[in-house]
Amino acid sequence: MIETVVGLLMFVSGEIKEARIQSNMATCLKHKRQAERQYNESVSYKCWTGQAELEKNIDGSKSIKSLRIK
């Protein structure tokens, strides 16, 4: 299923390695600040809003399967 979501993206050496769904942009920015406290030169974070293909997990939660970047 494809939905519009707010996601926290983790980049390692310029490549997206992880994407987590956030409830809203404020929550995303909060989690981004927390993650950036553990500094690593090759890791960066970005909050993103857009279309993503989602999948349901066994526990009923949703996770990002792929991003629809224009």
JSON list of N, CA and C in Angstrom, two decimals:
[
{"chain": "A", "resi": 1, "resn": "MET", "atom": "N", "xyz": [0.83, -1.17, 0.00]},
{"chain": "A", "resi": 1, "resn": "MET", "atom": "CA", "xyz": [0.00, 0.00, 0.00]},
{"chain": "A", "resi": 1, "resn": "MET", "atom": "C", "xyz": [0.88, 1.24, 0.00]},
{"chain": "A", "resi": 2, "resn": "ILE", "atom": "N", "xyz": [0.47, 2.26, -0.71]},
{"chain": "A", "resi": 2, "resn": "ILE", "atom": "CA", "xyz": [1.23, 3.50, -0.81]},
{"chain": "A", "resi": 2, "resn": "ILE", "atom": "C", "xyz": [0.50, 4.59, -0.05]},
{"chain": "A", "resi": 3, "resn": "GLU", "atom": "N", "xyz": [1.21, 5.28, 0.85]},
{"chain": "A", "resi": 3, "resn": "GLU", "atom": "CA", "xyz": [0.63, 6.34, 1.67]},
{"chain": "A", "resi": 3, "resn": "GLU", "atom": "C", "xyz": [1.61, 7.49, 1.78]},
{"chain": "A", "resi": 4, "resn": "THR", "atom": "N", "xyz": [1.09, 8.66, 2.14]},
{"chain": "A", "resi": 4, "resn": "THR", "atom": "CA", "xyz": [1.94, 9.81, 2.45]},
{"chain": "A", "resi": 4, "resn": "THR", "atom": "C", "xyz": [2.33, 9.70, 3.92]},
{"chain": "A", "resi": 5, "resn": "VAL", "atom": "N", "xyz": [3.62, 9.76, 4.20]},
{"chain": "A", "resi": 5, "resn": "VAL", "atom": "CA", "xyz": [4.12, 9.59, 5.56]},
{"chain": "A", "resi": 5, "resn": "VAL", "atom": "C", "xyz": [5.20, 10.62, 5.86]},
{"chain": "A", "resi": 6, "resn": "VAL", "atom": "N", "xyz": [5.47, 10.78, 7.16]},
{"chain": "A", "resi": 6, "resn": "VAL", "atom": "CA", "xyz": [6.64, 11.52, 7.63]},
{"chain": "A", "resi": 6, "resn": "VAL", "atom": "C", "xyz": [7.63, 10.46, 8.06]},
{"chain": "A", "resi": 7, "resn": "GLY", "atom": "N", "xyz": [8.84, 10.54, 7.55]},
{"chain": "A", "resi": 7, "resn": "GLY", "atom": "CA", "xyz": [9.83, 9.52, 7.87]},
{"chain": "A", "resi": 7, "resn": "GLY", "atom": "C", "xyz": [11.14, 10.13, 8.32]},
{"chain": "A", "resi": 8, "resn": "LEU", "atom": "N", "xyz": [11.81, 9.44, 9.22]},
{"chain": "A", "resi": 8, "resn": "LEU", "atom": "CA", "xyz": [13.15, 9.80, 9.65]},
{"chain": "A", "resi": 8, "resn": "LEU", "atom": "C", "xyz": [14.10, 8.89, 8.88]},
{"chain": "A", "resi": 9, "resn": "LEU", "atom": "N", "xyz": [14.93, 9.49, 8.03]},
{"chain": "A", "resi": 9, "resn": "LEU", "atom": "CA", "xyz": [15.85, 8.74, 7.19]},
{"chain": "A", "resi": 9, "resn": "LEU", "atom": "C", "xyz": [17.25, 8.79, 7.78]},
{"chain": "A", "resi": 10, "resn": "MET", "atom": "N", "xyz": [17.92, 7.65, 7.80]},
{"chain": "A", "resi": 10, "resn": "MET", "atom": "CA", "xyz": [19.30, 7.58, 8.23]},
{"chain": "A", "resi": 10, "resn": "MET", "atom": "C", "xyz": [20.17, 7.31, 7.01]},
{"chain": "A", "resi": 11, "resn": "PHE", "atom": "N", "xyz": [21.14, 8.18, 6.78]},
{"chain": "A", "resi": 11, "resn": "PHE", "atom": "CA", "xyz": [22.08, 8.03, 5.67]},
{"chain": "A", "resi": 11, "resn": "PHE", "atom": "C", "xyz": [23.43, 7.61, 6.22]},
{"chain": "A", "resi": 12, "resn": "VAL", "atom": "N", "xyz": [24.02, 6.59, 5.62]},
{"chain": "A", "resi": 12, "resn": "VAL", "atom": "CA", "xyz": [25.38, 6.16, 5.96]},
{"chain": "A", "resi": 12, "resn": "VAL", "atom": "C", "xyz": [26.19, 6.29, 4.68]},
{"chain": "A", "resi": 13, "resn": "SER", "atom": "N", "xyz": [27.20, 7.13, 4.73]},
{"chain": "A", "resi": 13, "resn": "SER", "atom": "CA", "xyz": [28.04, 7.41, 3.56]},
{"chain": "A", "resi": 13, "resn": "SER", "atom": "C", "xyz": [27.20, 7.81, 2.34]},
{"chain": "A", "resi": 14, "resn": "GLY", "atom": "N", "xyz": [26.17, 8.61, 2.57]},
{"chain": "A", "resi": 14, "resn": "GLY", "atom": "CA", "xyz": [25.34, 9.12, 1.47]},
{"chain": "A", "resi": 14, "resn": "GLY", "atom": "C", "xyz": [24.24, 8.22, 0.98]},
{"chain": "A", "resi": 15, "resn": "GLU", "atom": "N", "xyz": [24.11, 7.00, 1.51]},
{"chain": "A", "resi": 15, "resn": "GLU", "atom": "CA", "xyz": [23.06, 6.06, 1.09]},
{"chain": "A", "resi": 15, "resn": "GLU", "atom": "C", "xyz": [22.04, 5.88, 2.21]},
{"chain": "A", "resi": 16, "resn": "ILE", "atom": "N", "xyz": [20.76, 5.78, 1.84]},
{"chain": "A", "resi": 16, "resn": "ILE", "atom": "CA", "xyz": [19.72, 5.54, 2.84]},
{"chain": "A", "resi": 16, "resn": "ILE", "atom": "C", "xyz": [19.85, 4.11, 3.35]},
{"chain": "A", "resi": 17, "resn": "LYS", "atom": "N", "xyz": [20.04, 3.99, 4.66]},
{"chain": "A", "resi": 17, "resn": "LYS", "atom": "CA", "xyz": [20.17, 2.66, 5.27]},
{"chain": "A", "resi": 17, "resn": "LYS", "atom": "C", "xyz": [18.95, 2.28, 6.09]},
{"chain": "A", "resi": 18, "resn": "GLU", "atom": "N", "xyz": [18.21, 3.30, 6.57]},
{"chain": "A", "resi": 18, "resn": "GLU", "atom": "CA", "xyz": [17.04, 3.00, 7.40]},
{"chain": "A", "resi": 18, "resn": "GLU", "atom": "C", "xyz": [16.03, 4.12, 7.26]},
{"chain": "A", "resi": 19, "resn": "ALA", "atom": "N", "xyz": [14.75, 3.78, 7.30]},
{"chain": "A", "resi": 19, "resn": "ALA", "atom": "CA", "xyz": [13.67, 4.76, 7.25]},
{"chain": "A", "resi": 19, "resn": "ALA", "atom": "C", "xyz": [12.60, 4.34, 8.25]},
{"chain": "A", "resi": 20, "resn": "ARG", "atom": "N", "xyz": [12.27, 5.25, 9.16]},
{"chain": "A", "resi": 20, "resn": "ARG", "atom": "CA", "xyz": [11.28, 4.98, 10.19]},
{"chain": "A", "resi": 20, "resn": "ARG", "atom": "C", "xyz": [10.11, 5.93, 10.07]},
{"chain": "A", "resi": 21, "resn": "ILE", "atom": "N", "xyz": [8.90, 5.41, 10.19]},
{"chain": "A", "resi": 21, "resn": "ILE", "atom": "CA", "xyz": [7.69, 6.23, 10.15]},
{"chain": "A", "resi": 21, "resn": "ILE", "atom": "C", "xyz": [7.59, 7.01, 11.46]},
{"chain": "A", "resi": 22, "resn": "GLN", "atom": "N", "xyz": [7.26, 8.30, 11.33]},
{"chain": "A", "resi": 22, "resn": "GLN", "atom": "CA", "xyz": [7.05, 9.17, 12.49]},
{"chain": "A", "resi": 22, "resn": "GLN", "atom": "C", "xyz": [5.61, 9.67, 12.44]},
{"chain": "A", "resi": 23, "resn": "SER", "atom": "N", "xyz": [5.06, 10.01, 13.60]},
{"chain": "A", "resi": 23, "resn": "SER", "atom": "CA", "xyz": [3.66, 10.45, 13.65]},
{"chain": "A", "resi": 23, "resn": "SER", "atom": "C", "xyz": [3.45, 11.84, 13.06]},
{"chain": "A", "resi": 24, "resn": "ASN", "atom": "N", "xyz": [4.45, 12.73, 13.22]},
{"chain": "A", "resi": 24, "resn": "ASN", "atom": "CA", "xyz": [4.36, 14.07, 12.65]},
{"chain": "A", "resi": 24, "resn": "ASN", "atom": "C", "xyz": [5.77, 14.66, 12.55]},
{"chain": "A", "resi": 25, "resn": "MET", "atom": "N", "xyz": [5.89, 15.83, 11.94]},
{"chain": "A", "resi": 25, "resn": "MET", "atom": "CA", "xyz": [7.19, 16.43, 11.71]},
{"chain": "A", "resi": 25, "resn": "MET", "atom": "C", "xyz": [7.87, 16.83, 13.02]},
{"chain": "A", "resi": 26, "resn": "ALA", "atom": "N", "xyz": [7.11, 17.29, 14.00]},
{"chain": "A", "resi": 26, "resn": "ALA", "atom": "CA", "xyz": [7.70, 17.68, 15.28]},
{"chain": "A", "resi": 26, "resn": "ALA", "atom": "C", "xyz": [8.36, 16.48, 15.97]},
{"chain": "A", "resi": 27, "resn": "THR", "atom": "N", "xyz": [7.70, 15.34, 15.95]},
{"chain": "A", "resi": 27, "resn": "THR", "atom": "CA", "xyz": [8.25, 14.12, 16.53]},
{"chain": "A", "resi": 27, "resn": "THR", "atom": "C", "xyz": [9.49, 13.68, 15.76]},
{"chain": "A", "resi": 28, "resn": "CYS", "atom": "N", "xyz": [9.45, 13.81, 14.46]},
{"chain": "A", "resi": 28, "resn": "CYS", "atom": "CA", "xyz": [10.59, 13.45, 13.63]},
{"chain": "A", "resi": 28, "resn": "CYS", "atom": "C", "xyz": [11.81, 14.30, 13.99]},
{"chain": "A", "resi": 29, "resn": "LEU", "atom": "N", "xyz": [11.61, 15.60, 14.10]},
{"chain": "A", "resi": 29, "resn": "LEU", "atom": "CA", "xyz": [12.72, 16.49, 14.43]},
{"chain": "A", "resi": 29, "resn": "LEU", "atom": "C", "xyz": [13.29, 16.21, 15.82]},
{"chain": "A", "resi": 30, "resn": "LYS", "atom": "N", "xyz": [12.41, 15.85, 16.75]},
{"chain": "A", "resi": 30, "resn": "LYS", "atom": "CA", "xyz": [12.85, 15.48, 18.11]},
{"chain": "A", "resi": 30, "resn": "LYS", "atom": "C", "xyz": [13.75, 14.24, 18.05]},
{"chain": "A", "resi": 31, "resn": "HIS", "atom": "N", "xyz": [13.31, 13.22, 17.33]},
{"chain": "A", "resi": 31, "resn": "HIS", "atom": "CA", "xyz": [14.10, 11.99, 17.23]},
{"chain": "A", "resi": 31, "resn": "HIS", "atom": "C", "xyz": [15.40, 12.21, 16.45]},
{"chain": "A", "resi": 32, "resn": "LYS", "atom": "N", "xyz": [15.36, 13.11, 15.48]},
{"chain": "A", "resi": 32, "resn": "LYS", "atom": "CA", "xyz": [16.57, 13.45, 14.72]},
{"chain": "A", "resi": 32, "resn": "LYS", "atom": "C", "xyz": [17.60, 14.08, 15.65]},
{"chain": "A", "resi": 33, "resn": "ARG", "atom": "N", "xyz": [17.16, 15.03, 16.48]},
{"chain": "A", "resi": 33, "resn": "ARG", "atom": "CA", "xyz": [18.09, 15.67, 17.43]},
{"chain": "A", "resi": 33, "resn": "ARG", "atom": "C", "xyz": [18.69, 14.65, 18.39]},
{"chain": "A", "resi": 34, "resn": "GLN", "atom": "N", "xyz": [17.86, 13.73, 18.87]},
{"chain": "A", "resi": 34, "resn": "GLN", "atom": "CA", "xyz": [18.34, 12.70, 19.79]},
{"chain": "A", "resi": 34, "resn": "GLN", "atom": "C", "xyz": [19.38, 11.80, 19.11]},
{"chain": "A", "resi": 35, "resn": "ALA", "atom": "N", "xyz": [19.11, 11.41, 17.88]},
{"chain": "A", "resi": 35, "resn": "ALA", "atom": "CA", "xyz": [20.03, 10.53, 17.16]},
{"chain": "A", "resi": 35, "resn": "ALA", "atom": "C", "xyz": [21.35, 11.23, 16.87]},
{"chain": "A", "resi": 36, "resn": "GLU", "atom": "N", "xyz": [21.30, 12.52, 16.56]},
{"chain": "A", "resi": 36, "resn": "GLU", "atom": "CA", "xyz": [22.51, 13.26, 16.22]},
{"chain": "A", "resi": 36, "resn": "GLU", "atom": "C", "xyz": [23.41, 13.51, 17.42]},
{"chain": "A", "resi": 37, "resn": "ARG", "atom": "N", "xyz": [22.93, 13.27, 18.62]},
{"chain": "A", "resi": 37, "resn": "ARG", "atom": "CA", "xyz": [23.77, 13.43, 19.82]},
{"chain": "A", "resi": 37, "resn": "ARG", "atom": "C", "xyz": [24.91, 12.41, 19.83]},
{"chain": "A", "resi": 38, "resn": "GLN", "atom": "N", "xyz": [24.70, 11.28, 19.18]},
{"chain": "A", "resi": 38, "resn": "GLN", "atom": "CA", "xyz": [25.75, 10.27, 19.04]},
{"chain": "A", "resi": 38, "resn": "GLN", "atom": "C", "xyz": [26.43, 10.52, 17.70]},
{"chain": "A", "resi": 39, "resn": "TYR", "atom": "N", "xyz": [27.38, 11.43, 17.70]},
{"chain": "A", "resi": 39, "resn": "TYR", "atom": "CA", "xyz": [28.01, 11.89, 16.45]},
{"chain": "A", "resi": 39, "resn": "TYR", "atom": "C", "xyz": [28.82, 10.80, 15.78]},
{"chain": "A", "resi": 40, "resn": "ASN", "atom": "N", "xyz": [28.62, 10.68, 14.49]},
{"chain": "A", "resi": 40, "resn": "ASN", "atom": "CA", "xyz": [29.43, 9.81, 13.65]},
{"chain": "A", "resi": 40, "resn": "ASN", "atom": "C", "xyz": [29.57, 10.53, 12.31]},
{"chain": "A", "resi": 41, "resn": "GLU", "atom": "N", "xyz": [30.79, 10.72, 11.86]},
{"chain": "A", "resi": 41, "resn": "GLU", "atom": "CA", "xyz": [31.05, 11.51, 10.67]},
{"chain": "A", "resi": 41, "resn": "GLU", "atom": "C", "xyz": [30.34, 10.98, 9.43]},
{"chain": "A", "resi": 42, "resn": "SER", "atom": "N", "xyz": [30.19, 9.68, 9.30]},
{"chain": "A", "resi": 42, "resn": "SER", "atom": "CA", "xyz": [29.60, 9.10, 8.09]},
{"chain": "A", "resi": 42, "resn": "SER", "atom": "C", "xyz": [28.09, 8.91, 8.17]},
{"chain": "A", "resi": 43, "resn": "VAL", "atom": "N", "xyz": [27.47, 9.24, 9.31]},
{"chain": "A", "resi": 43, "resn": "VAL", "atom": "CA", "xyz": [26.03, 9.05, 9.50]},
{"chain": "A", "resi": 43, "resn": "VAL", "atom": "C", "xyz": [25.34, 10.40, 9.61]},
{"chain": "A", "resi": 44, "resn": "SER", "atom": "N", "xyz": [24.24, 10.57, 8.85]},
{"chain": "A", "resi": 44, "resn": "SER", "atom": "CA", "xyz": [23.43, 11.78, 8.95]},
{"chain": "A", "resi": 44, "resn": "SER", "atom": "C", "xyz": [21.96, 11.40, 8.92]},
{"chain": "A", "resi": 45, "resn": "TYR", "atom": "N", "xyz": [21.11, 12.32, 9.37]},
{"chain": "A", "resi": 45, "resn": "TYR", "atom": "CA", "xyz": [19.67, 12.06, 9.48]},
{"chain": "A", "resi": 45, "resn": "TYR", "atom": "C", "xyz": [18.91, 13.18, 8.79]},
{"chain": "A", "resi": 46, "resn": "LYS", "atom": "N", "xyz": [17.72, 12.85, 8.28]},
{"chain": "A", "resi": 46, "resn": "LYS", "atom": "CA", "xyz": [16.88, 13.84, 7.62]},
{"chain": "A", "resi": 46, "resn": "LYS", "atom": "C", "xyz": [15.42, 13.46, 7.84]},
{"chain": "A", "resi": 47, "resn": "CYS", "atom": "N", "xyz": [14.59, 14.46, 8.14]},
{"chain": "A", "resi": 47, "resn": "CYS", "atom": "CA", "xyz": [13.15, 14.25, 8.20]},
{"chain": "A", "resi": 47, "resn": "CYS", "atom": "C", "xyz": [12.60, 14.49, 6.81]},
{"chain": "A", "resi": 48, "resn": "TRP", "atom": "N", "xyz": [11.68, 13.64, 6.39]},
{"chain": "A", "resi": 48, "resn": "TRP", "atom": "CA", "xyz": [11.18, 13.66, 5.02]},
{"chain": "A", "resi": 48, "resn": "TRP", "atom": "C", "xyz": [9.68, 13.40, 5.02]},
{"chain": "A", "resi": 49, "resn": "THR", "atom": "N", "xyz": [8.95, 14.11, 4.17]},
{"chain": "A", "resi": 49, "resn": "THR", "atom": "CA", "xyz": [7.52, 13.88, 3.98]},
{"chain": "A", "resi": 49, "resn": "THR", "atom": "C", "xyz": [7.30, 13.53, 2.52]},
{"chain": "A", "resi": 50, "resn": "GLY", "atom": "N", "xyz": [6.61, 12.44, 2.27]},
{"chain": "A", "resi": 50, "resn": "GLY", "atom": "CA", "xyz": [6.35, 12.04, 0.89]},
{"chain": "A", "resi": 50, "resn": "GLY", "atom": "C", "xyz": [5.65, 10.69, 0.81]},
{"chain": "A", "resi": 51, "resn": "GLN", "atom": "N", "xyz": [5.57, 10.18, -0.39]},
{"chain": "A", "resi": 51, "resn": "GLN", "atom": "CA", "xyz": [4.91, 8.90, -0.66]},
{"chain": "A", "resi": 51, "resn": "GLN", "atom": "C", "xyz": [5.88, 7.75, -0.36]},
{"chain": "A", "resi": 52, "resn": "ALA", "atom": "N", "xyz": [5.36, 6.72, 0.28]},
{"chain": "A", "resi": 52, "resn": "ALA", "atom": "CA", "xyz": [6.17, 5.54, 0.57]},
{"chain": "A", "resi": 52, "resn": "ALA", "atom": "C", "xyz": [5.31, 4.29, 0.45]},
{"chain": "A", "resi": 53, "resn": "GLU", "atom": "N", "xyz": [5.94, 3.22, 0.03]},
{"chain": "A", "resi": 53, "resn": "GLU", "atom": "CA", "xyz": [5.26, 1.93, 0.01]},
{"chain": "A", "resi": 53, "resn": "GLU", "atom": "C", "xyz": [5.45, 1.31, 1.39]},
{"chain": "A", "resi": 54, "resn": "LEU", "atom": "N", "xyz": [4.33, 0.95, 2.01]},
{"chain": "A", "resi": 54, "resn": "LEU", "atom": "CA", "xyz": [4.37, 0.42, 3.37]},
{"chain": "A", "resi": 54, "resn": "LEU", "atom": "C", "xyz": [4.04, -1.07, 3.39]},
{"chain": "A", "resi": 55, "resn": "GLU", "atom": "N", "xyz": [4.49, -1.72, 4.44]},
{"chain": "A", "resi": 55, "resn": "GLU", "atom": "CA", "xyz": [4.14, -3.12, 4.66]},
{"chain": "A", "resi": 55, "resn": "GLU", "atom": "C", "xyz": [3.72, -3.29, 6.10]},
{"chain": "A", "resi": 56, "resn": "LYS", "atom": "N", "xyz": [2.81, -4.22, 6.34]},
{"chain": "A", "resi": 56, "resn": "LYS", "atom": "CA", "xyz": [2.35, -4.51, 7.70]},
{"chain": "A", "resi": 56, "resn": "LYS", "atom": "C", "xyz": [3.26, -5.54, 8.34]},
{"chain": "A", "resi": 57, "resn": "ASN", "atom": "N", "xyz": [3.60, -5.29, 9.59]},
{"chain": "A", "resi": 57, "resn": "ASN", "atom": "CA", "xyz": [4.40, -6.24, 10.36]},
{"chain": "A", "resi": 57, "resn": "ASN", "atom": "C", "xyz": [3.48, -7.24, 11.05]},
{"chain": "A", "resi": 58, "resn": "ILE", "atom": "N", "xyz": [4.05, -8.26, 11.61]},
{"chain": "A", "resi": 58, "resn": "ILE", "atom": "CA", "xyz": [3.28, -9.30, 12.30]},
{"chain": "A", "resi": 58, "resn": "ILE", "atom": "C", "xyz": [2.44, -8.72, 13.43]},
{"chain": "A", "resi": 59, "resn": "ASP", "atom": "N", "xyz": [2.99, -7.69, 14.12]},
{"chain": "A", "resi": 59, "resn": "ASP", "atom": "CA", "xyz": [2.27, -7.10, 15.25]},
{"chain": "A", "resi": 59, "resn": "ASP", "atom": "C", "xyz": [1.23, -6.06, 14.84]},
{"chain": "A", "resi": 60, "resn": "GLY", "atom": "N", "xyz": [1.03, -5.86, 13.51]},
{"chain": "A", "resi": 60, "resn": "GLY", "atom": "CA", "xyz": [0.03, -4.94, 13.02]},
{"chain": "A", "resi": 60, "resn": "GLY", "atom": "C", "xyz": [0.55, -3.54, 12.74]},
{"chain": "A", "resi": 61, "resn": "SER", "atom": "N", "xyz": [1.77, -3.25, 13.15]},
{"chain": "A", "resi": 61, "resn": "SER", "atom": "CA", "xyz": [2.35, -1.94, 12.87]},
{"chain": "A", "resi": 61, "resn": "SER", "atom": "C", "xyz": [2.79, -1.87, 11.40]},
{"chain": "A", "resi": 62, "resn": "LYS", "atom": "N", "xyz": [3.06, -0.66, 10.94]},
{"chain": "A", "resi": 62, "resn": "LYS", "atom": "CA", "xyz": [3.49, -0.48, 9.56]},
{"chain": "A", "resi": 62, "resn": "LYS", "atom": "C", "xyz": [4.94, -0.05, 9.52]},
{"chain": "A", "resi": 63, "resn": "SER", "atom": "N", "xyz": [5.64, -0.43, 8.46]},
{"chain": "A", "resi": 63, "resn": "SER", "atom": "CA", "xyz": [7.02, 0.00, 8.25]},
{"chain": "A", "resi": 63, "resn": "SER", "atom": "C", "xyz": [7.20, 0.36, 6.78]},
{"chain": "A", "resi": 64, "resn": "ILE", "atom": "N", "xyz": [8.22, 1.17, 6.53]},
{"chain": "A", "resi": 64, "resn": "ILE", "atom": "CA", "xyz": [8.49, 1.63, 5.18]},
{"chain": "A", "resi": 64, "resn": "ILE", "atom": "C", "xyz": [9.24, 0.55, 4.41]},
{"chain": "A", "resi": 65, "resn": "LYS", "atom": "N", "xyz": [8.67, 0.15, 3.30]},
{"chain": "A", "resi": 65, "resn": "LYS", "atom": "CA", "xyz": [9.32, -0.85, 2.43]},
{"chain": "A", "resi": 65, "resn": "LYS", "atom": "C", "xyz": [10.19, -0.15, 1.38]},
{"chain": "A", "resi": 66, "resn": "SER", "atom": "N", "xyz": [9.65, 0.92, 0.76]},
{"chain": "A", "resi": 66, "resn": "SER", "atom": "CA", "xyz": [10.42, 1.70, -0.21]},
{"chain": "A", "resi": 66, "resn": "SER", "atom": "C", "xyz": [9.87, 3.11, -0.27]},
{"chain": "A", "resi": 67, "resn": "LEU", "atom": "N", "xyz": [10.72, 4.07, -0.67]},
{"chain": "A", "resi": 67, "resn": "LEU", "atom": "CA", "xyz": [10.33, 5.46, -0.78]},
{"chain": "A", "resi": 67, "resn": "LEU", "atom": "C", "xyz": [10.00, 5.78, -2.22]},
{"chain": "A", "resi": 68, "resn": "ARG", "atom": "N", "xyz": [9.04, 6.66, -2.42]},
{"chain": "A", "resi": 68, "resn": "ARG", "atom": "CA", "xyz": [8.67, 7.14, -3.76]},
{"chain": "A", "resi": 68, "resn": "ARG", "atom": "C", "xyz": [9.21, 8.56, -3.88]},
{"chain": "A", "resi": 69, "resn": "ILE", "atom": "N", "xyz": [10.45, 8.67, -4.35]},
{"chain": "A", "resi": 69, "resn": "ILE", "atom": "CA", "xyz": [11.09, 9.97, -4.46]},
{"chain": "A", "resi": 69, "resn": "ILE", "atom": "C", "xyz": [10.99, 10.45, -5.90]},
{"chain": "A", "resi": 70, "resn": "LYS", "atom": "N", "xyz": [10.50, 11.68, -6.08]},
{"chain": "A", "resi": 70, "resn": "LYS", "atom": "CA", "xyz": [10.34, 12.24, -7.43]},
{"chain": "A", "resi": 70, "resn": "LYS", "atom": "C", "xyz": [11.61, 12.87, -7.90]}
]
